[in-house]
mmCIF file of C-alpha atoms and ligand atoms in Angstrom:
data_model
loop_
_atom_site.group_PDB
_atom_site.id
_atom_site.type_symbol
_atom_site.label_atom_id
_atom_site.label_comp_id
_atom_site.label_asym_id
_atom_site.label_seq_id
_atom_site.Cartn_x
_atom_site.Cartn_y
_atom_site.Cartn_z
ATOM 1 C CA MET A 1 -0.617 -0.188 -0.022
ATOM 2 C CA ALA A 2 1.293 3.263 -0.813
ATOM 3 C CA ASN A 3 -0.551 6.966 -1.666
ATOM 4 C CA TYR A 4 1.738 7.567 -5.266
ATOM 5 C CA GLY A 5 1.650 11.162 -6.457
ATOM 6 C CA MET A 6 3.788 13.285 -8.933
ATOM 7 C CA ALA A 7 5.902 16.633 -8.529
ATOM 8 C CA PHE A 8 7.043 17.852 -11.551
ATOM 9 C CA ASP A 9 9.922 20.152 -12.565
ATOM 10 C CA TYR A 10 8.139 21.320 -15.181
ATOM 11 C CA LYS A 11 10.094 24.478 -16.150
ATOM 12 C CA LEU A 12 12.546 21.493 -18.243
ATOM 13 C CA CYS A 13 10.716 20.555 -20.335
ATOM 14 C CA ILE A 14 11.437 20.672 -23.903
ATOM 15 C CA ASN A 15 8.284 19.610 -25.394
ATOM 16 C CA CYS A 16 9.193 16.958 -27.268
ATOM 17 C CA HIS A 17 6.425 14.099 -26.222
ATOM 18 C CA ALA A 18 8.835 10.952 -25.561
ATOM 19 C CA CYS A 19 6.038 10.813 -22.250
ATOM 20 C CA GLU A 20 3.889 10.877 -23.904
ATOM 21 C CA VAL A 21 4.758 8.320 -26.960
ATOM 22 C CA ALA A 22 6.201 5.949 -23.753
ATOM 23 C CA CYS A 23 2.540 6.874 -22.258
ATOM 24 C CA LYS A 24 0.223 5.575 -25.052
ATOM 25 C CA GLU A 25 2.640 2.297 -25.757
ATOM 26 C CA GLU A 26 3.219 1.353 -22.372
ATOM 27 C CA ASN A 27 -0.557 1.214 -21.784
ATOM 28 C CA GLY A 28 -2.001 0.631 -24.910
ATOM 29 C CA ILE A 29 -3.676 3.795 -25.760
ATOM 30 C CA ASP A 30 -5.151 4.573 -29.108
ATOM 31 C CA LEU A 31 -3.134 6.700 -31.677
ATOM 32 C CA GLY A 32 -4.578 9.965 -31.880
ATOM 33 C CA ALA A 33 -3.876 13.302 -30.360
ATOM 34 C CA LYS A 34 -7.663 13.614 -28.688
ATOM 35 C CA ASN A 35 -6.713 9.648 -27.291
ATOM 36 C CA HIS A 36 -4.232 10.330 -24.392
ATOM 37 C CA ARG A 37 -3.684 9.779 -20.815
ATOM 38 C CA LEU A 38 -0.901 13.432 -20.170
ATOM 39 C CA TRP A 39 -0.560 15.728 -22.246
ATOM 40 C CA ILE A 40 2.152 18.574 -22.618
ATOM 41 C CA GLN A 41 0.589 22.605 -22.268
ATOM 42 C CA GLU A 42 1.988 24.442 -23.765
ATOM 43 C CA ASP A 43 1.436 27.942 -22.255
ATOM 44 C CA GLY A 44 2.663 31.954 -23.410
ATOM 45 C CA LYS A 45 0.695 34.958 -25.434
ATOM 46 C CA VAL A 46 1.401 36.238 -28.641
ATOM 47 C CA GLU A 47 0.396 39.140 -28.865
ATOM 48 C CA GLY A 48 1.438 41.957 -32.093
ATOM 49 C CA ASP A 49 0.511 42.571 -35.903
ATOM 50 C CA PHE A 50 1.318 40.485 -38.317
ATOM 51 C CA TRP A 51 4.447 42.124 -39.109
ATOM 52 C CA ASN A 52 5.916 41.989 -35.604
ATOM 53 C CA LEU A 53 4.612 39.620 -33.835
ATOM 54 C CA LYS A 54 6.083 39.073 -30.487
ATOM 55 C CA ARG A 55 5.810 35.773 -28.245
ATOM 56 C CA ASP A 56 6.158 35.247 -24.083
ATOM 57 C CA LYS A 57 8.869 33.200 -22.557
ATOM 58 C CA VAL A 58 6.396 30.081 -23.468
ATOM 59 C CA GLU A 59 6.141 27.675 -20.477
ATOM 60 C CA PHE A 60 5.334 23.728 -20.869
ATOM 61 C CA MET A 61 2.829 21.940 -18.672
ATOM 62 C CA GLN A 62 2.920 18.672 -18.297
ATOM 63 C CA MET A 63 -0.080 17.482 -17.618
ATOM 64 C CA GLN A 64 -2.414 14.437 -16.586
ATOM 65 C CA CYS A 65 -5.575 13.254 -13.952
ATOM 66 C CA GLN A 66 -4.344 16.002 -11.052
ATOM 67 C CA GLU A 67 -5.027 12.650 -8.740
ATOM 68 C CA CYS A 68 -7.137 14.794 -7.063
ATOM 69 C CA GLU A 69 -7.680 13.764 -2.544
ATOM 70 C CA ASP A 70 -11.138 14.996 -3.180
ATOM 71 C CA ALA A 71 -12.295 14.067 -6.735
ATOM 72 C CA PRO A 72 -15.147 15.267 -8.155
ATOM 73 C CA CYS A 73 -15.433 12.354 -11.398
ATOM 74 C CA LEU A 74 -15.787 9.670 -8.157
ATOM 75 C CA LYS A 75 -18.387 11.841 -6.667
ATOM 76 C CA ALA A 76 -20.010 12.215 -10.495
ATOM 77 C CA CYS A 77 -20.045 8.994 -11.520
ATOM 78 C CA PRO A 78 -23.905 7.737 -11.543
ATOM 79 C CA ASN A 79 -23.228 4.547 -11.101
ATOM 80 C CA GLY A 80 -20.086 3.902 -8.672
ATOM 81 C CA ALA A 81 -17.491 3.091 -10.955
ATOM 82 C CA ILE A 82 -14.817 4.466 -10.164
ATOM 83 C CA TYR A 83 -12.764 4.325 -7.280
ATOM 84 C CA ARG A 84 -9.986 4.864 -4.692
ATOM 85 C CA ASP A 85 -8.008 1.472 -5.146
ATOM 86 C CA ASP A 86 -4.836 0.813 -2.219
ATOM 87 C CA ASN A 87 -2.566 3.193 -3.785
ATOM 88 C CA GLY A 88 -3.988 5.906 -3.613
ATOM 89 C CA ILE A 89 -4.460 6.167 -7.515
ATOM 90 C CA VAL A 90 -8.210 7.436 -8.068
ATOM 91 C CA ARG A 91 -9.283 3.677 -10.756
ATOM 92 C CA LEU A 92 -12.445 2.573 -12.959
ATOM 93 C CA HIS A 93 -14.672 -0.661 -12.586
ATOM 94 C CA LYS A 94 -14.756 -0.845 -16.057
ATOM 95 C CA ASN A 95 -17.283 -2.883 -15.803
ATOM 96 C CA LEU A 96 -19.380 -0.056 -14.598
ATOM 97 C CA CYS A 97 -18.559 2.584 -16.240
ATOM 98 C CA ASP A 98 -21.724 2.721 -18.888
ATOM 99 C CA LEU A 99 -20.139 6.221 -20.798
ATOM 100 C CA THR A 100 -22.803 8.395 -19.099
ATOM 101 C CA MET A 101 -18.947 10.353 -18.824
ATOM 102 C CA ALA A 102 -20.438 12.968 -15.768
ATOM 103 C CA CYS A 103 -16.996 12.353 -14.523
ATOM 104 C CA MET A 104 -15.842 13.487 -17.987
ATOM 105 C CA SER A 105 -17.903 16.809 -16.976
ATOM 106 C CA ALA A 106 -16.979 17.231 -13.931
ATOM 107 C CA CYS A 107 -13.517 16.989 -13.582
ATOM 108 C CA PRO A 108 -11.825 20.624 -14.135
ATOM 109 C CA TYR A 109 -8.376 19.300 -15.321
ATOM 110 C CA ASP A 110 -10.314 18.099 -18.285
ATOM 111 C CA ALA A 111 -8.134 14.982 -17.606
ATOM 112 C CA ARG A 112 -10.358 12.666 -18.779
ATOM 113 C CA TYR A 113 -11.187 11.095 -22.781
ATOM 114 C CA VAL A 114 -14.086 8.443 -24.585
ATOM 115 C CA ASP A 115 -11.848 5.449 -24.639
ATOM 116 C CA GLU A 116 -13.415 3.950 -27.556
ATOM 117 C CA LYS A 117 -12.303 1.093 -27.737
ATOM 118 C CA ASN A 118 -13.070 -0.170 -24.594
ATOM 119 C CA HIS A 119 -15.895 1.431 -24.057
ATOM 120 C CA ILE A 120 -15.444 3.956 -21.478
ATOM 121 C CA THR A 121 -13.906 6.924 -19.969
ATOM 122 C CA ASP A 122 -9.853 6.264 -19.481
ATOM 123 C CA LYS A 123 -7.377 8.656 -17.372
ATOM 124 C CA CYS A 124 -3.470 8.533 -16.477
ATOM 125 C CA ILE A 125 -3.605 5.408 -13.201
ATOM 126 C CA PHE A 126 -0.464 5.525 -12.662
ATOM 127 C CA CYS A 127 0.886 2.956 -14.918
ATOM 128 C CA ALA A 128 -1.096 0.716 -12.406
ATOM 129 C CA ASP A 129 -2.606 -1.719 -14.730
ATOM 130 C CA THR A 130 1.358 -2.501 -16.143
ATOM 131 C CA ARG A 131 3.956 -1.305 -14.912
ATOM 132 C CA LEU A 132 3.372 -1.389 -11.257
ATOM 133 C CA ALA A 133 1.209 -4.590 -12.046
ATOM 134 C CA ARG A 134 4.699 -5.866 -13.071
ATOM 135 C CA GLY A 135 6.796 -4.504 -9.087
ATOM 136 C CA GLU A 136 8.488 -2.160 -11.389
ATOM 137 C CA THR A 137 8.154 1.405 -9.338
ATOM 138 C CA THR A 138 8.021 4.433 -12.095
ATOM 139 C CA THR A 139 5.764 5.207 -14.828
ATOM 140 C CA ALA A 140 6.646 4.890 -18.008
ATOM 141 C CA CYS A 141 6.347 8.598 -19.183
ATOM 142 C CA GLN A 142 9.059 9.623 -15.881
ATOM 143 C CA ILE A 143 11.572 7.115 -17.080
ATOM 144 C CA THR A 144 11.758 7.955 -20.782
ATOM 145 C CA CYS A 145 11.336 11.580 -19.996
ATOM 146 C CA PRO A 146 15.244 13.275 -20.918
ATOM 147 C CA ALA A 147 14.523 16.059 -18.389
ATOM 148 C CA LYS A 148 14.488 13.445 -15.848
ATOM 149 C CA LEU A 149 11.698 16.257 -14.493
ATOM 150 C CA ARG A 150 9.019 13.810 -13.113
ATOM 151 C CA TYR A 151 9.727 12.799 -9.768
ATOM 152 C CA PHE A 152 7.059 9.290 -8.604
ATOM 153 C CA GLY A 153 6.455 8.000 -5.214
ATOM 154 C CA ASP A 154 5.223 7.492 -1.588
ATOM 155 C CA LEU A 155 3.813 10.763 -0.157
ATOM 156 C CA ASP A 156 3.733 8.748 2.788
ATOM 157 C CA ASP A 157 7.228 7.682 2.983
ATOM 158 C CA GLU A 158 9.163 10.343 4.594
ATOM 159 C CA THR A 159 12.275 9.138 3.600
ATOM 160 C CA SER A 160 10.812 8.502 -0.769
ATOM 161 C CA GLU A 161 12.185 11.297 -3.423
ATOM 162 C CA ILE A 162 8.861 13.084 -4.514
ATOM 163 C CA SER A 163 9.085 13.367 -0.390
ATOM 164 C CA GLN A 164 12.049 14.579 0.184
ATOM 165 C CA ILE A 165 11.747 16.654 -3.492
ATOM 166 C CA LEU A 166 8.683 17.950 -2.028
ATOM 167 C CA LYS A 167 10.072 19.268 1.506
ATOM 168 C CA ALA A 168 12.942 20.768 -0.210
ATOM 169 C CA ARG A 169 11.427 22.763 -3.054
ATOM 170 C CA LYS A 170 8.552 24.871 -3.449
ATOM 171 C CA HIS A 171 5.484 24.167 -5.388
ATOM 172 C CA PHE A 172 2.059 24.806 -6.122
ATOM 173 C CA THR A 173 -0.762 22.295 -7.735
ATOM 174 C CA LEU A 174 -3.896 23.183 -10.475
ATOM 175 C CA LYS A 175 -7.030 25.078 -9.038
ATOM 176 C CA PRO A 176 -6.117 24.633 -5.435
ATOM 177 C CA GLU A 177 -9.161 27.064 -4.536
ATOM 178 C CA LEU A 178 -11.918 24.099 -5.603
ATOM 179 C CA GLY A 179 -10.474 22.290 -3.025
ATOM 180 C CA THR A 180 -9.349 18.929 -4.924
ATOM 181 C CA LYS A 181 -6.442 18.300 -3.499
ATOM 182 C CA PRO A 182 -4.568 17.048 -6.247
ATOM 183 C CA LYS A 183 -1.666 14.782 -5.337
ATOM 184 C CA LEU A 184 0.252 16.385 -8.480
ATOM 185 C CA PHE A 185 3.417 19.100 -7.393
ATOM 186 C CA TYR A 186 5.047 21.303 -9.609
ATOM 187 C CA LEU A 187 7.846 22.629 -8.682
ATOM 188 C CA GLU A 188 9.064 26.546 -8.500
HETATM 189 FE FE1 SF4 B 201 -11.037 12.661 -11.481
HETATM 190 FE FE2 SF4 B 201 -10.617 14.632 -13.105
HETATM 191 FE FE3 SF4 B 201 -9.597 14.572 -9.925
HETATM 192 FE FE4 SF4 B 201 -8.752 12.722 -12.080
HETATM 193 S S1 SF4 B 201 -7.802 15.460 -12.446
HETATM 194 S S2 SF4 B 201 -9.194 12.249 -9.978
HETATM 195 S S3 SF4 B 201 -10.592 13.025 -13.367
HETATM 196 S S4 SF4 B 201 -11.212 14.420 -11.280
HETATM 197 FE FE1 SF4 B 202 8.181 17.368 -21.458
HETATM 198 FE FE2 SF4 B 202 9.690 15.038 -20.477
HETATM 199 FE FE3 SF4 B 202 7.057 15.276 -21.914
HETATM 200 FE FE4 SF4 B 202 9.721 15.832 -23.051
HETATM 201 S S1 SF4 B 202 9.078 13.995 -21.841
HETATM 202 S S2 SF4 B 202 7.843 16.663 -23.317
HETATM 203 S S3 SF4 B 202 11.014 16.880 -21.458
HETATM 204 S S4 SF4 B 202 8.066 15.883 -19.551
#
């Protein structure tokens, strides 16, 4: 049993998309941009007229399910299909999902998509069915990232790398005002 979370040294991202490819390969996600458990969001403004465009410093944000402690998707599902597993990961009883899509509407992070192959909603589950099930302690995105900016581990273990880095570095969560208590952290 663990309480898994992830931290991102997000400013190191070079937008190479290796994490997305590794995730699809590891977890058998269909090709196509709309099928994704994780994605990179480009933040930055473009200003000026046609001949004189200026672009703010662009930042790349690693986006995926935020593993909310108080998960709106879990509360919204009318079929009780969404649950939290022993490792603190928000999961889906696939046989109970009827694609009502209430979870997709409830998620403030846009983290879920429709898995048309399996007729369910899907999202990142920290490779629970693949790498973690095989006894590995890393996720596909983490092990693949050339910038080594992803930290994954047990938030309840004070000696874990993620606990140590969260102790040492300032960090923030996305949309904290919503009270969802994400377990994904972005390092300052
Ligand atoms: Fe659910 Fe969305 Fe929170 Fe993930 S980010 S636990 S899908 S509400
Ligand atoms: Fe960014 Fe790492 Fe993903 Fe490349 S693999 S896009 S550096 S998070």
